[in-house]
XYZ file of C-alpha atoms in Angstrom:
409
model
C 11.758 -29.179 85.747
C 13.208 -29.166 82.225
C 16.479 -27.382 81.497
C 14.533 -24.863 79.389
C 12.147 -24.132 82.263
C 15.061 -23.787 84.652
C 16.762 -21.314 82.307
C 13.678 -19.114 82.141
C 13.097 -19.274 85.891
C 16.709 -18.257 86.469
C 16.517 -15.336 84.014
C 13.278 -14.011 85.501
C 14.734 -14.213 89.016
C 17.790 -12.320 87.766
C 15.553 -9.631 86.338
C 13.608 -9.439 89.580
C 16.766 -9.071 91.618
C 17.970 -6.311 89.295
C 14.674 -4.507 89.840
C 14.633 -5.140 93.576
C 11.003 -6.145 93.110
C 9.092 -8.381 95.514
C 6.256 -8.685 92.972
C 8.627 -9.935 90.296
C 10.286 -12.273 92.783
C 6.906 -13.696 93.740
C 6.180 -14.407 90.085
C 9.575 -16.062 89.719
C 9.413 -18.076 92.934
C 7.474 -20.958 91.379
C 9.017 -23.031 88.572
C 8.704 -20.898 85.461
C 7.059 -22.364 82.396
C 7.349 -19.962 79.469
C 4.185 -19.432 77.471
C 4.344 -22.041 74.719
C 3.927 -20.453 71.304
C 5.916 -22.704 68.999
C 9.314 -22.391 67.371
C 10.988 -19.006 67.051
C 11.362 -17.489 63.597
C 14.904 -16.410 64.453
C 16.192 -19.022 66.930
C 19.800 -17.824 66.696
C 18.956 -14.395 68.097
C 19.427 -13.844 71.801
C 17.702 -11.305 74.048
C 19.729 -8.365 75.324
C 18.685 -9.019 78.937
C 16.856 -11.589 81.017
C 13.115 -11.688 80.480
C 13.117 -9.670 77.246
C 11.197 -12.426 75.461
C 9.230 -15.586 76.287
C 8.175 -14.540 79.768
C 6.642 -16.951 82.237
C 3.130 -18.098 81.492
C 0.927 -16.067 83.808
C -1.161 -17.993 86.271
C -4.789 -17.559 85.113
C -6.241 -15.064 87.535
C -9.798 -14.466 86.346
C -12.480 -16.474 84.595
C -14.223 -14.401 81.955
C -17.539 -14.192 80.182
C -17.561 -12.847 76.626
C -20.695 -11.440 75.030
C -21.331 -9.897 71.626
C -22.514 -6.297 71.925
C -22.857 -5.843 68.156
C -21.967 -7.776 65.018
C -22.006 -7.225 61.265
C -19.187 -4.664 61.396
C -16.828 -4.630 58.410
C -13.208 -4.813 59.547
C -13.634 -2.560 62.602
C -10.349 -0.854 63.505
C -11.023 0.954 66.776
C -13.537 1.184 69.588
C -13.925 4.249 71.782
C -16.256 3.904 74.798
C -18.434 6.943 75.465
C -19.327 8.298 78.914
C -23.000 7.336 78.476
C -22.222 3.668 77.861
C -22.308 3.823 74.066
C -19.391 3.494 71.649
C -17.834 4.987 68.578
C -16.411 2.362 66.224
C -14.451 2.877 63.031
C -14.727 0.497 60.088
C -11.639 0.418 57.915
C -13.564 0.832 54.618
C -14.282 4.415 55.719
C -17.279 4.404 58.042
C -17.671 5.599 61.625
C -20.624 4.266 63.565
C -22.293 4.907 66.902
C -23.267 1.790 68.834
C -25.651 2.203 71.736
C -25.114 0.518 75.086
C -27.804 -1.925 74.008
C -25.971 -2.801 70.794
C -27.938 -0.816 68.211
C -25.625 0.067 65.305
C -26.196 3.426 63.619
C -26.005 4.308 59.971
C -22.568 5.697 59.023
C -21.882 9.001 60.767
C -21.906 11.866 58.260
C -19.296 14.564 57.723
C -16.027 12.624 57.390
C -13.466 13.879 54.840
C -12.470 11.776 51.814
C -10.752 8.501 52.768
C -8.506 6.261 50.648
C -9.580 2.794 51.779
C -7.593 -0.192 50.555
C -5.647 -3.047 52.130
C -4.372 -1.581 55.452
C -5.606 1.940 54.708
C -8.939 3.548 55.510
C -10.621 4.981 58.588
C -8.404 3.989 61.502
C -8.317 5.225 65.104
C -10.792 7.359 67.068
C -10.064 9.281 70.279
C -12.256 11.459 72.470
C -10.864 14.900 73.189
C -9.859 15.628 76.805
C -12.952 17.832 77.213
C -15.395 15.639 75.275
C -17.934 15.713 78.111
C -18.410 19.460 77.599
C -17.584 20.046 73.917
C -18.095 16.622 72.226
C -14.840 16.985 70.296
C -13.469 13.802 68.754
C -10.313 13.034 66.759
C -9.715 10.374 64.122
C -6.860 9.151 61.952
C -7.328 8.002 58.384
C -5.660 7.453 55.026
C -5.876 10.700 53.085
C -5.941 10.402 49.258
C -3.419 12.583 47.421
C -2.418 13.063 43.801
C 0.915 11.314 44.389
C -0.395 8.521 46.620
C -1.738 8.786 50.165
C -0.666 9.467 53.726
C -1.896 9.320 57.305
C -3.911 12.348 58.395
C -5.639 13.341 61.638
C -8.866 15.344 61.809
C -11.015 16.718 64.587
C -14.689 17.605 64.751
C -17.696 17.928 67.013
C -19.950 14.896 67.365
C -23.565 16.007 67.112
C -25.871 15.468 70.070
C -27.783 12.791 68.145
C -24.514 10.992 67.200
C -25.377 11.167 63.494
C -22.701 13.504 62.130
C -19.469 15.329 62.856
C -19.455 19.095 62.495
C -16.781 21.803 62.350
C -14.401 19.254 60.826
C -10.799 20.335 60.450
C -7.714 18.370 59.399
C -5.032 19.147 62.002
C -2.213 16.910 60.741
C -1.174 15.882 57.252
C 1.898 13.684 57.409
C 4.611 13.809 54.764
C 5.684 12.509 52.394
C 2.930 10.784 50.458
C 3.575 7.223 49.312
C 1.910 5.132 46.657
C 0.944 1.952 48.496
C -1.567 0.881 51.164
C 0.685 -0.405 53.930
C 1.965 0.502 57.421
C 0.102 3.645 58.458
C 0.477 3.215 62.222
C -2.285 5.588 63.317
C -3.023 5.087 67.017
C -4.049 8.258 68.824
C -3.489 8.765 72.555
C -3.946 11.879 74.667
C -1.352 12.154 77.408
C -1.613 13.572 80.928
C -0.235 16.777 79.363
C -3.345 16.961 77.101
C -1.071 16.592 74.083
C -2.052 14.232 71.278
C 0.439 11.457 70.511
C 0.176 9.972 67.010
C 1.904 6.757 65.951
C 3.043 6.292 62.350
C 4.360 3.440 60.241
C 7.205 3.521 57.712
C 4.996 2.429 54.780
C 6.596 -1.022 54.498
C 8.437 -0.665 51.182
C 12.178 -1.331 51.426
C 12.752 1.969 49.595
C 10.770 3.844 52.264
C 12.376 2.240 55.324
C 15.404 4.529 55.645
C 13.032 7.448 56.270
C 12.270 5.987 59.714
C 15.738 7.336 60.626
C 15.327 10.695 58.843
C 13.982 13.660 60.806
C 12.678 15.338 57.656
C 10.079 12.576 57.202
C 7.150 11.479 59.343
C 7.624 7.821 58.364
C 8.326 5.535 61.322
C 7.827 8.237 63.939
C 5.809 8.998 67.032
C 4.469 12.561 66.893
C 3.329 14.912 69.652
C 1.001 17.781 68.789
C -1.562 20.009 70.452
C -5.272 19.436 69.991
C -5.131 22.087 67.248
C -2.229 20.405 65.445
C 0.570 22.749 66.539
C 4.017 21.533 67.574
C 4.743 22.150 71.280
C 7.871 24.196 71.923
C 9.331 21.470 74.154
C 9.289 18.773 71.477
C 12.832 17.392 71.165
C 13.596 18.413 67.571
C 11.985 21.839 67.458
C 14.425 24.271 65.880
C 16.706 21.603 64.438
C 17.495 22.343 60.827
C 15.530 20.064 58.488
C 13.624 18.272 61.258
C 9.855 17.990 61.487
C 8.920 19.736 64.752
C 6.098 17.289 65.532
C 8.482 14.359 66.013
C 8.738 12.917 69.539
C 10.630 9.667 68.803
C 11.976 7.901 65.709
C 13.039 4.500 64.409
C 9.674 2.725 64.493
C 8.298 0.167 62.043
C 4.500 0.107 62.373
C 2.988 1.122 65.718
C -0.704 0.274 66.037
C -0.924 0.240 69.840
C -0.224 3.043 72.318
C -1.388 3.592 75.898
C -0.403 5.637 78.941
C 0.098 3.730 82.178
C -1.180 4.889 85.602
C 2.122 6.721 86.162
C 1.691 8.732 82.966
C 4.310 6.837 80.950
C 3.640 6.074 77.296
C 4.026 2.500 76.079
C 3.750 1.433 72.452
C 3.446 -1.996 70.902
C 4.971 -2.239 67.463
C 4.492 -4.645 64.592
C 7.937 -5.931 63.737
C 9.116 -8.153 60.899
C 8.699 -11.919 61.208
C 9.665 -12.632 64.805
C 10.173 -9.048 65.945
C 7.054 -7.478 67.514
C 8.093 -5.029 70.250
C 6.822 -3.492 73.471
C 8.547 -0.141 74.027
C 8.552 2.334 76.885
C 8.699 5.695 75.150
C 11.213 8.357 76.138
C 11.398 11.795 74.558
C 13.753 12.113 71.609
C 14.932 8.485 71.638
C 15.661 6.319 68.601
C 14.029 2.876 68.661
C 16.210 1.439 65.947
C 14.205 0.400 62.892
C 15.545 -0.596 60.403
C 19.114 -0.449 61.767
C 18.399 -2.968 64.509
C 15.510 -5.325 65.045
C 14.636 -8.745 66.328
C 13.183 -11.112 63.762
C 13.788 -11.365 60.025
C 12.313 -10.515 56.643
C 9.271 -12.507 55.566
C 11.580 -14.077 52.982
C 13.718 -15.492 55.802
C 16.649 -13.186 55.051
C 18.118 -10.883 57.737
C 16.848 -7.334 58.044
C 19.810 -5.198 57.008
C 22.947 -6.728 58.502
C 20.928 -8.701 61.052
C 21.907 -6.546 64.049
C 19.715 -6.661 67.148
C 21.634 -4.053 69.174
C 23.728 -0.966 68.560
C 25.006 1.861 70.766
C 22.625 4.814 70.914
C 19.576 2.791 69.854
C 16.896 1.684 72.309
C 16.137 -1.929 73.149
C 12.498 -3.017 73.414
C 11.247 -3.818 76.898
C 9.911 -7.051 75.417
C 9.643 -8.773 72.058
C 7.634 -11.639 70.605
C 9.045 -14.397 68.428
C 6.826 -15.760 66.961
C 4.834 -12.565 66.590
C 1.341 -11.709 67.826
C 0.789 -8.873 65.277
C -0.204 -6.366 67.988
C -2.949 -3.780 67.572
C -4.626 -1.809 70.342
C -3.545 -1.547 73.983
C -5.113 -0.773 77.348
C -3.737 -0.518 80.877
C -6.391 -1.921 83.164
C -7.381 0.007 86.296
C -11.034 -0.992 86.725
C -12.885 -2.627 89.602
C -14.408 -5.623 87.797
C -11.109 -7.521 87.633
C -9.090 -6.693 90.784
C -6.410 -9.251 89.847
C -5.829 -7.458 86.546
C -5.248 -3.983 87.911
C -1.955 -2.647 86.568
C -1.818 -5.192 83.733
C -1.372 -4.214 80.087
C -3.747 -5.737 77.537
C -2.800 -5.948 73.847
C -4.882 -7.071 70.889
C -3.389 -9.864 68.809
C -4.191 -10.083 65.098
C -1.898 -12.898 64.008
C -2.004 -14.382 67.489
C -5.828 -14.237 67.528
C -5.783 -13.528 71.234
C -6.190 -10.914 73.891
C -2.703 -10.742 75.396
C -2.328 -9.924 79.101
C 1.082 -8.744 80.262
C 2.062 -8.617 83.927
C 4.596 -5.802 84.178
C 6.747 -4.913 87.140
C 8.551 -1.584 86.801
C 9.949 -1.754 83.292
C 9.963 -5.523 82.812
C 7.413 -8.081 81.652
C 7.297 -10.880 84.221
C 4.390 -12.948 82.877
C 2.139 -13.296 79.840
C -1.286 -14.840 79.262
C -3.236 -15.300 76.026
C -6.998 -15.054 76.454
C -9.934 -15.720 74.102
C -7.870 -17.997 71.871
C -10.860 -20.335 71.569
C -12.697 -17.669 69.551
C -10.056 -17.767 66.785
C -10.621 -14.097 65.893
C -8.248 -11.267 65.036
C -8.430 -8.726 67.867
C -7.812 -5.239 66.480
C -8.460 -3.013 69.501
C -9.067 -3.253 73.242
C -10.422 -0.522 75.514
C -11.702 -0.290 79.062
C -15.221 1.067 79.453
C -16.529 3.324 82.227
C -18.062 0.184 83.771
C -14.666 -1.544 84.115
C -15.391 -4.094 81.394
C -12.995 -4.622 78.497
C -14.371 -3.964 75.014
C -12.763 -5.434 71.914
C -13.340 -5.250 68.182
C -12.498 -8.162 65.899
C -10.919 -7.427 62.527
C -13.104 -9.659 60.394
C -15.339 -9.219 57.345
C -18.166 -9.889 59.798
C -16.552 -8.187 62.761
C -17.938 -7.795 66.257
C -17.809 -5.563 69.302
C -17.210 -7.845 72.282
C -17.614 -7.263 76.016
C -15.422 -9.078 78.549
C -16.608 -9.320 82.161
C -15.936 -11.731 85.035
C -17.682 -15.092 84.839
C -20.194 -15.454 87.645
């Protein structure tokens, strides 16, 4: 065993002992080989605790078969499986499409509001309402054009029975302020066990905009919690605070494009960091996740972010971080029957990593990591579990695809 391997085995065992976890100890019992992903962007930075980065390479636990459900999609951003086996898929240039279980792609669905599509902006996430089966209500996030720039907005509407249009459309959230670029919108939508809608937002990338991630009067760099009608629940943490936006649930985020609730009802987000600083966070009401005051990684120029701090009192540490980055987008906790060995694992789409990332998580710690589908060399923008237990992915390409992942027979 190399000294590096020994170090990582020792740190994972230490984490397992701290958790009192037999599952984590089992993972750590064999010699630990960290997943090899090349040199770190910020090699001088050190994790705050054992196992916070470069977890053990997970033992491959399932052979998979990948098939193309539909192709010819233009930079698809999200996939939402429907109860009948079909799908709703957003294309970033501003189109929503219905794809049948057999792979037939519809014409663009009618009735969407005006969308400012450019670079990272456009039509982004789609989520079914909690009562979709009875009322066919859907929600979507998008870049809303404004006179002074653009901003992330969320709308709701009723999907027609023939899947050709959305009706009774109403914008329920218009984030502020506007900004005149096309970067870092965040935009994942996730309904929680409380039937509240959680909305992730980016800090718009510009250095001048970054400080607003720490300012409660701005939606930049925040996670919001609203009702299905767009109201702010009375138990949100900053309701009633002078100058604070009542929708805010947490602050200090950079660009969150992945959010999913685990089987215990806890919300996890996966955040695009700077070079060498992608983060997995376990979300807690009212907490500050640090950007841009602390972060792992560095500017794309190679300079430190701010004063280069990776920790500070009162600011949350990520559960896990990637250096080099995977550029995460889309997340899904797996609880299906097709892959018994994957139950309880978190799957994350990798854009820069061009992989489907599987994380083995015990309690609040990542104990192993596997990168799947790397042979396809495609940017994975979103991952969702279908009613059949298969995983469905969309690839962020000019000729993008909807893929289906099932066990190899």
